[in-house]
Amino acid sequence: MEVGGSDAEGREYRNAKEMWREEIGEGGENKKEWYQKGVGYWEGIEASVDGVLGGYGHVNDPDVKGSEAFLKALLANRIGGVRPNNLVALDCGSGIGRVTGNLLLRYFNEVDLVEPVSHFLEAAREKLAPEKCITNMHRAVNFYCVPLQEFTPEVGRYDVIWVQWCIGHLADDDFVAFFKRAKAGLKPHGFFVLKENVAKDGFLLDKEDKSITRCDLYFKELFNQCGLHLLQTKVQRGLPKELFAVRMYALVTNTPKTKIRMQSNSPAIIK
Ligand code: SAH
């Protein structure tokens, strides 16, 4: 990737290759430490909404609303008006199950969670226990305590694979390898939703939690390498100004025939 980047201390990188070489080594020989530090960071964070949102718990509400509008339009387009009663989703890097509990369980009959930090996953299991679910037609089923770079979804199980605020922990080659494996986990009409912070340009390295924030172009280059097609993308509105912009991407394995029309939730001029 030919875009430059920097870290919080003002260190500049000419390109991503240079940054990755320093962080994980030429042949990825220091990758283990990179991932250990990443998970280690989250192991020290409280299992709460505020914790997984970096102290911005109040962002939960606009985030869930924006995700819901995005998801609804996609489901209608890909799956159709009559909602079948066997919809299954996977929540990747689920943390304490915030996305599953606030959104996915309202749309999917079964949701699986994958999360490497055990005290987060235990909090999710506790909160999403069957007796606390809306009905037994909507339940959290499997809780996998594994990082994404080591996880392979069950073949053909999922209508939607949701990846939010965790992919910055993955090195580029693991990002691409994960999505390539995960494609086989989708049903024929299935799709990915990736919701992430986006840098204005290039990338920003966070040395504290060992993650990178990629720009839109960087993401698109990786989607290409994954063999994924962009079906729809939208910026999340209503977030505090000091935060990164947040973008949602809907990705499919086949070439999309038509672009989906989305209702805009941003103000428009009345003509
Ligand atoms: N997606 C959740 C949690 C966001 S916090 C939400 O939106 O509420 C970031 C999460 O990424 C944490 O739960 C952290 O443990 C997880 N994470 C860190 N490294 C990861 C990795 N290698 N694979 C998958 N998840 C990872």
Coordinates of C-alpha atoms and ligand atoms in Angstrom, one line a residue:
M1 CA 0.0 0.0 0.0
E2 CA 1.6 3.2 -1.1
V3 CA 0.0 5.6 1.4
G4 CA 2.1 7.1 4.2
G5 CA 1.3 7.1 7.9
S6 CA 2.3 8.2 11.4
D7 CA 1.9 7.3 15.0
A8 CA 0.9 9.4 18.1
E9 CA 4.5 10.4 18.8
G10 CA 4.7 12.1 15.3
R11 CA 6.8 9.4 13.8
E12 CA 6.2 9.3 10.0
Y13 CA 6.2 6.2 7.8
R14 CA 6.7 6.4 4.0
N15 CA 4.4 3.5 3.5
A16 CA 2.6 0.7 5.3
K17 CA 5.3 -1.8 4.4
E18 CA 7.8 0.2 6.3
M19 CA 5.5 0.4 9.4
W20 CA 4.7 -3.3 9.3
R21 CA 8.4 -4.2 8.9
E22 CA 9.2 -2.3 12.1
E23 CA 6.1 -3.6 14.0
I24 CA 6.0 -7.3 13.0
G25 CA 9.3 -7.8 11.2
E26 CA 10.2 -8.4 7.6
G27 CA 8.7 -11.9 7.5
G28 CA 6.2 -11.4 10.3
E29 CA 8.5 -12.9 12.9
N30 CA 7.3 -10.5 15.6
K31 CA 3.6 -10.9 14.9
K32 CA 3.0 -12.9 18.1
E33 CA 4.1 -10.0 20.2
W34 CA 2.0 -7.6 18.2
Y35 CA -1.1 -9.7 18.8
Q36 CA -0.2 -10.4 22.5
K37 CA 0.1 -6.7 23.2
G38 CA -3.2 -6.0 21.4
V39 CA -5.2 -8.5 23.4
G40 CA -3.1 -7.6 26.5
Y41 CA -4.4 -4.0 26.2
W42 CA -8.0 -5.1 26.2
E43 CA -7.5 -7.5 29.0
G44 CA -6.9 -4.5 31.2
I45 CA -10.1 -2.8 30.2
E46 CA -13.4 -3.0 32.1
A47 CA -16.1 -5.2 30.6
S48 CA -18.6 -2.4 30.1
V49 CA -20.0 -0.4 27.1
D50 CA -17.8 2.5 28.2
G51 CA -14.8 0.2 28.3
V52 CA -15.2 -1.2 24.8
L53 CA -16.0 2.2 23.4
G54 CA -12.9 3.8 24.8
G55 CA -14.8 6.0 27.3
Y56 CA -17.4 7.1 24.8
G57 CA -20.3 5.0 26.0
H58 CA -22.8 7.6 24.7
V59 CA -21.7 6.8 21.2
N60 CA -23.6 3.5 21.5
D61 CA -27.0 5.0 20.7
P62 CA -26.1 6.8 17.4
D63 CA -23.9 3.8 16.4
V64 CA -26.7 1.3 16.9
K65 CA -29.2 3.5 15.0
G66 CA -26.9 4.0 12.1
S67 CA -26.1 0.3 11.9
E68 CA -29.7 -0.6 12.0
A69 CA -30.7 1.6 9.1
F70 CA -27.7 0.2 7.1
L71 CA -28.5 -3.4 7.9
K72 CA -32.3 -3.1 7.3
A73 CA -31.8 -1.8 3.7
L74 CA -29.3 -4.5 3.0
L75 CA -31.5 -7.3 4.4
A76 CA -34.4 -6.1 2.3
N77 CA -32.3 -6.1 -0.8
R78 CA -30.4 -9.3 -0.3
I79 CA -33.0 -11.5 1.5
G80 CA -36.3 -9.9 0.6
G81 CA -39.5 -8.8 2.2
V82 CA -40.6 -11.9 4.0
R83 CA -38.0 -12.5 6.6
P84 CA -37.1 -16.2 7.0
N85 CA -36.9 -17.5 10.6
N86 CA -33.5 -19.0 10.3
L87 CA -31.3 -15.9 9.9
V88 CA -27.8 -16.4 11.4
A89 CA -25.2 -13.7 12.1
L90 CA -21.6 -13.8 13.4
D91 CA -20.3 -10.9 15.6
C92 CA -16.5 -10.6 15.1
G93 CA -14.4 -9.0 17.8
S94 CA -17.7 -8.9 19.7
G95 CA -16.3 -7.5 23.0
I96 CA -19.0 -7.7 25.6
G97 CA -21.7 -8.4 23.0
R98 CA -22.8 -4.8 22.6
V99 CA -23.6 -5.1 18.9
T100 CA -25.2 -8.5 19.3
G101 CA -27.4 -7.4 22.2
N102 CA -28.4 -4.1 20.8
L103 CA -28.8 -4.9 17.2
L104 CA -28.1 -8.4 15.8
L105 CA -30.4 -10.4 18.1
R106 CA -33.4 -8.3 17.0
Y107 CA -32.8 -9.3 13.3
F108 CA -31.2 -12.7 13.5
N109 CA -32.5 -15.9 15.0
E110 CA -29.0 -17.1 16.0
V111 CA -25.9 -15.1 16.6
D112 CA -22.4 -16.5 17.2
L113 CA -19.7 -14.4 18.9
V114 CA -16.0 -14.5 18.4
E115 CA -13.8 -12.6 20.8
P116 CA -10.2 -13.2 22.0
V117 CA -10.5 -11.5 25.5
S118 CA -12.1 -14.0 27.8
H119 CA -13.5 -11.6 30.4
F120 CA -15.3 -9.7 27.6
L121 CA -16.7 -12.9 26.2
E122 CA -17.8 -14.1 29.6
A123 CA -19.6 -10.8 30.2
A124 CA -21.4 -11.3 26.8
R125 CA -22.4 -14.9 27.7
E126 CA -23.8 -13.7 31.0
K127 CA -25.7 -10.8 29.5
L128 CA -27.0 -12.8 26.5
A129 CA -27.9 -15.9 28.4
P130 CA -31.0 -17.6 26.9
E131 CA -33.4 -16.5 29.7
K132 CA -32.5 -12.9 29.0
C133 CA -33.2 -13.2 25.2
I134 CA -36.2 -11.6 23.6
T135 CA -37.7 -15.0 22.7
N136 CA -36.2 -18.4 22.2
M137 CA -36.5 -17.6 18.4
H138 CA -33.6 -15.2 18.9
R139 CA -30.6 -16.4 20.8
A140 CA -26.8 -16.2 21.1
V141 CA -25.6 -19.7 20.3
N142 CA -21.8 -20.1 20.1
F143 CA -19.2 -18.1 22.0
Y144 CA -15.7 -18.6 20.5
C145 CA -12.8 -17.3 22.5
V146 CA -10.3 -16.9 19.6
P147 CA -8.7 -14.0 17.7
L148 CA -9.9 -13.4 14.1
Q149 CA -6.5 -14.3 12.6
E150 CA -7.0 -17.8 14.0
F151 CA -10.7 -18.2 13.4
T152 CA -12.5 -20.0 10.5
P153 CA -16.2 -19.6 10.4
E154 CA -18.4 -22.7 9.9
V155 CA -19.0 -23.2 6.1
G156 CA -22.3 -21.8 4.8
R157 CA -23.7 -20.9 8.2
Y158 CA -24.1 -17.1 8.1
D159 CA -26.4 -14.6 6.4
V160 CA -24.3 -11.7 7.8
I161 CA -20.8 -11.6 9.2
W162 CA -20.5 -8.3 11.2
V163 CA -17.0 -7.0 11.9
Q164 CA -16.9 -3.8 14.0
W165 CA -14.1 -1.9 15.7
C166 CA -11.6 -4.7 15.8
I167 CA -10.1 -5.2 12.3
G168 CA -7.4 -2.6 13.0
H169 CA -5.7 -5.2 15.2
L170 CA -5.1 -7.4 12.2
A171 CA -1.9 -7.1 10.0
D172 CA -2.7 -6.8 6.3
D173 CA -2.0 -10.4 5.4
D174 CA -4.1 -11.7 8.3
F175 CA -6.9 -9.3 7.3
V176 CA -6.9 -10.7 3.8
A177 CA -6.6 -14.3 4.9
F178 CA -9.4 -13.9 7.4
F179 CA -11.9 -12.5 4.9
K180 CA -10.9 -15.1 2.3
R181 CA -11.6 -17.9 4.8
A182 CA -14.8 -16.2 6.1
K183 CA -16.3 -16.0 2.6
A184 CA -17.0 -19.7 2.7
G185 CA -18.9 -19.1 6.0
L186 CA -21.5 -17.0 4.1
K187 CA -24.7 -18.4 2.6
P188 CA -25.1 -17.6 -1.1
H189 CA -27.0 -14.3 -0.5
G190 CA -24.9 -13.5 2.6
F191 CA -22.7 -10.4 3.1
F192 CA -20.1 -8.8 5.4
V193 CA -20.6 -5.6 7.2
L194 CA -17.4 -3.9 8.2
K195 CA -17.8 -0.9 10.4
E196 CA -14.6 0.9 11.3
N197 CA -12.8 4.1 12.1
V198 CA -11.3 5.6 9.0
A199 CA -8.2 7.9 8.8
K200 CA -8.4 11.0 6.5
D201 CA -5.5 9.6 4.5
G202 CA -2.9 6.9 4.9
F203 CA -2.9 5.2 8.3
L204 CA -2.3 5.9 12.0
L205 CA -0.5 3.5 14.2
D206 CA -1.6 3.2 17.8
K207 CA 1.4 1.7 19.6
E208 CA -0.5 1.4 22.9
D209 CA -3.1 -1.1 21.8
K210 CA -1.3 -2.3 18.7
S211 CA -3.8 -1.4 16.1
I212 CA -3.9 0.7 13.0
T213 CA -6.6 3.0 11.6
R214 CA -6.7 2.8 7.8
C215 CA -8.0 5.3 5.3
D216 CA -10.8 4.5 2.9
L217 CA -8.4 3.8 0.0
Y218 CA -6.3 1.4 2.2
F219 CA -9.5 -0.5 3.0
K220 CA -10.5 -0.7 -0.6
E221 CA -7.1 -2.0 -1.7
L222 CA -7.5 -4.8 0.9
F223 CA -11.0 -5.6 -0.2
N224 CA -9.6 -6.0 -3.7
Q225 CA -7.0 -8.4 -2.4
C226 CA -9.8 -10.4 -0.6
G227 CA -11.7 -10.6 -3.8
L228 CA -14.6 -8.8 -2.2
H229 CA -17.0 -6.3 -3.9
L230 CA -18.3 -3.2 -2.3
L231 CA -22.1 -3.3 -2.3
Q232 CA -22.8 -0.2 -0.2
T233 CA -20.9 2.2 2.0
K234 CA -22.0 4.9 4.3
V235 CA -20.6 7.3 6.8
Q236 CA -21.9 7.1 10.4
R237 CA -23.5 10.4 11.4
G238 CA -23.9 12.0 14.8
L239 CA -20.6 11.1 16.4
P240 CA -18.5 13.5 18.4
K241 CA -16.3 15.7 16.2
E242 CA -13.1 14.8 17.9
L243 CA -13.4 11.1 17.0
F244 CA -12.3 9.5 13.7
A245 CA -14.9 9.3 11.0
V246 CA -16.6 5.9 11.1
R247 CA -17.6 4.1 7.9
M248 CA -19.8 1.1 7.2
Y249 CA -19.0 -1.2 4.2
A250 CA -21.3 -3.9 2.9
L251 CA -19.2 -6.5 1.1
V252 CA -20.2 -9.4 -1.1
T253 CA -18.3 -12.2 -2.8
N254 CA -20.0 -11.9 -6.2
T255 CA -20.3 -8.8 -8.4
P256 CA -23.3 -6.8 -7.2
K257 CA -25.9 -6.2 -10.0
T258 CA -27.3 -3.0 -8.7
K259 CA -26.4 -0.4 -6.1
I260 CA -28.9 -0.2 -3.2
R261 CA -30.7 3.0 -2.7
M262 CA -30.4 4.2 0.8
Q263 CA -32.4 6.8 2.6
S264 CA -30.1 9.5 3.7
N265 CA -30.1 10.4 7.4
S266 CA -28.2 13.6 6.8
P267 CA -29.9 17.0 6.4
A268 CA -30.8 17.9 2.8
I269 CA -32.1 21.1 1.1
I270 CA -35.8 21.0 0.4
K271 CA -36.2 22.1 -3.2
Ligands
SAH1 N1 -17.0 -4.9 18.4 C1 -17.3 -4.5 19.8 C2 -16.0 -4.4 20.6 C3 -15.1 -3.2 20.2 S1 -13.7 -3.1 21.2 C4 -18.2 -3.3 19.9 O1 -18.3 -2.6 18.9 O2 -18.7 -3.1 20.9 C5 -12.4 -3.9 20.3 C6 -12.5 -5.4 20.4 O3 -11.6 -6.0 19.5 C7 -12.2 -5.9 21.8 O4 -13.2 -6.7 22.3 C8 -10.9 -6.6 21.6 O5 -10.7 -7.7 22.5 C9 -11.1 -7.2 20.2 N2 -9.9 -7.6 19.6 C10 -8.6 -7.3 19.8 N3 -7.7 -8.0 19.0 C11 -8.5 -8.8 18.3 C12 -8.2 -9.8 17.3 N4 -6.9 -10.1 17.0 N5 -9.2 -10.5 16.8 C13 -10.5 -10.2 17.1 N6 -10.8 -9.3 18.0 C14 -9.8 -8.6 18.6

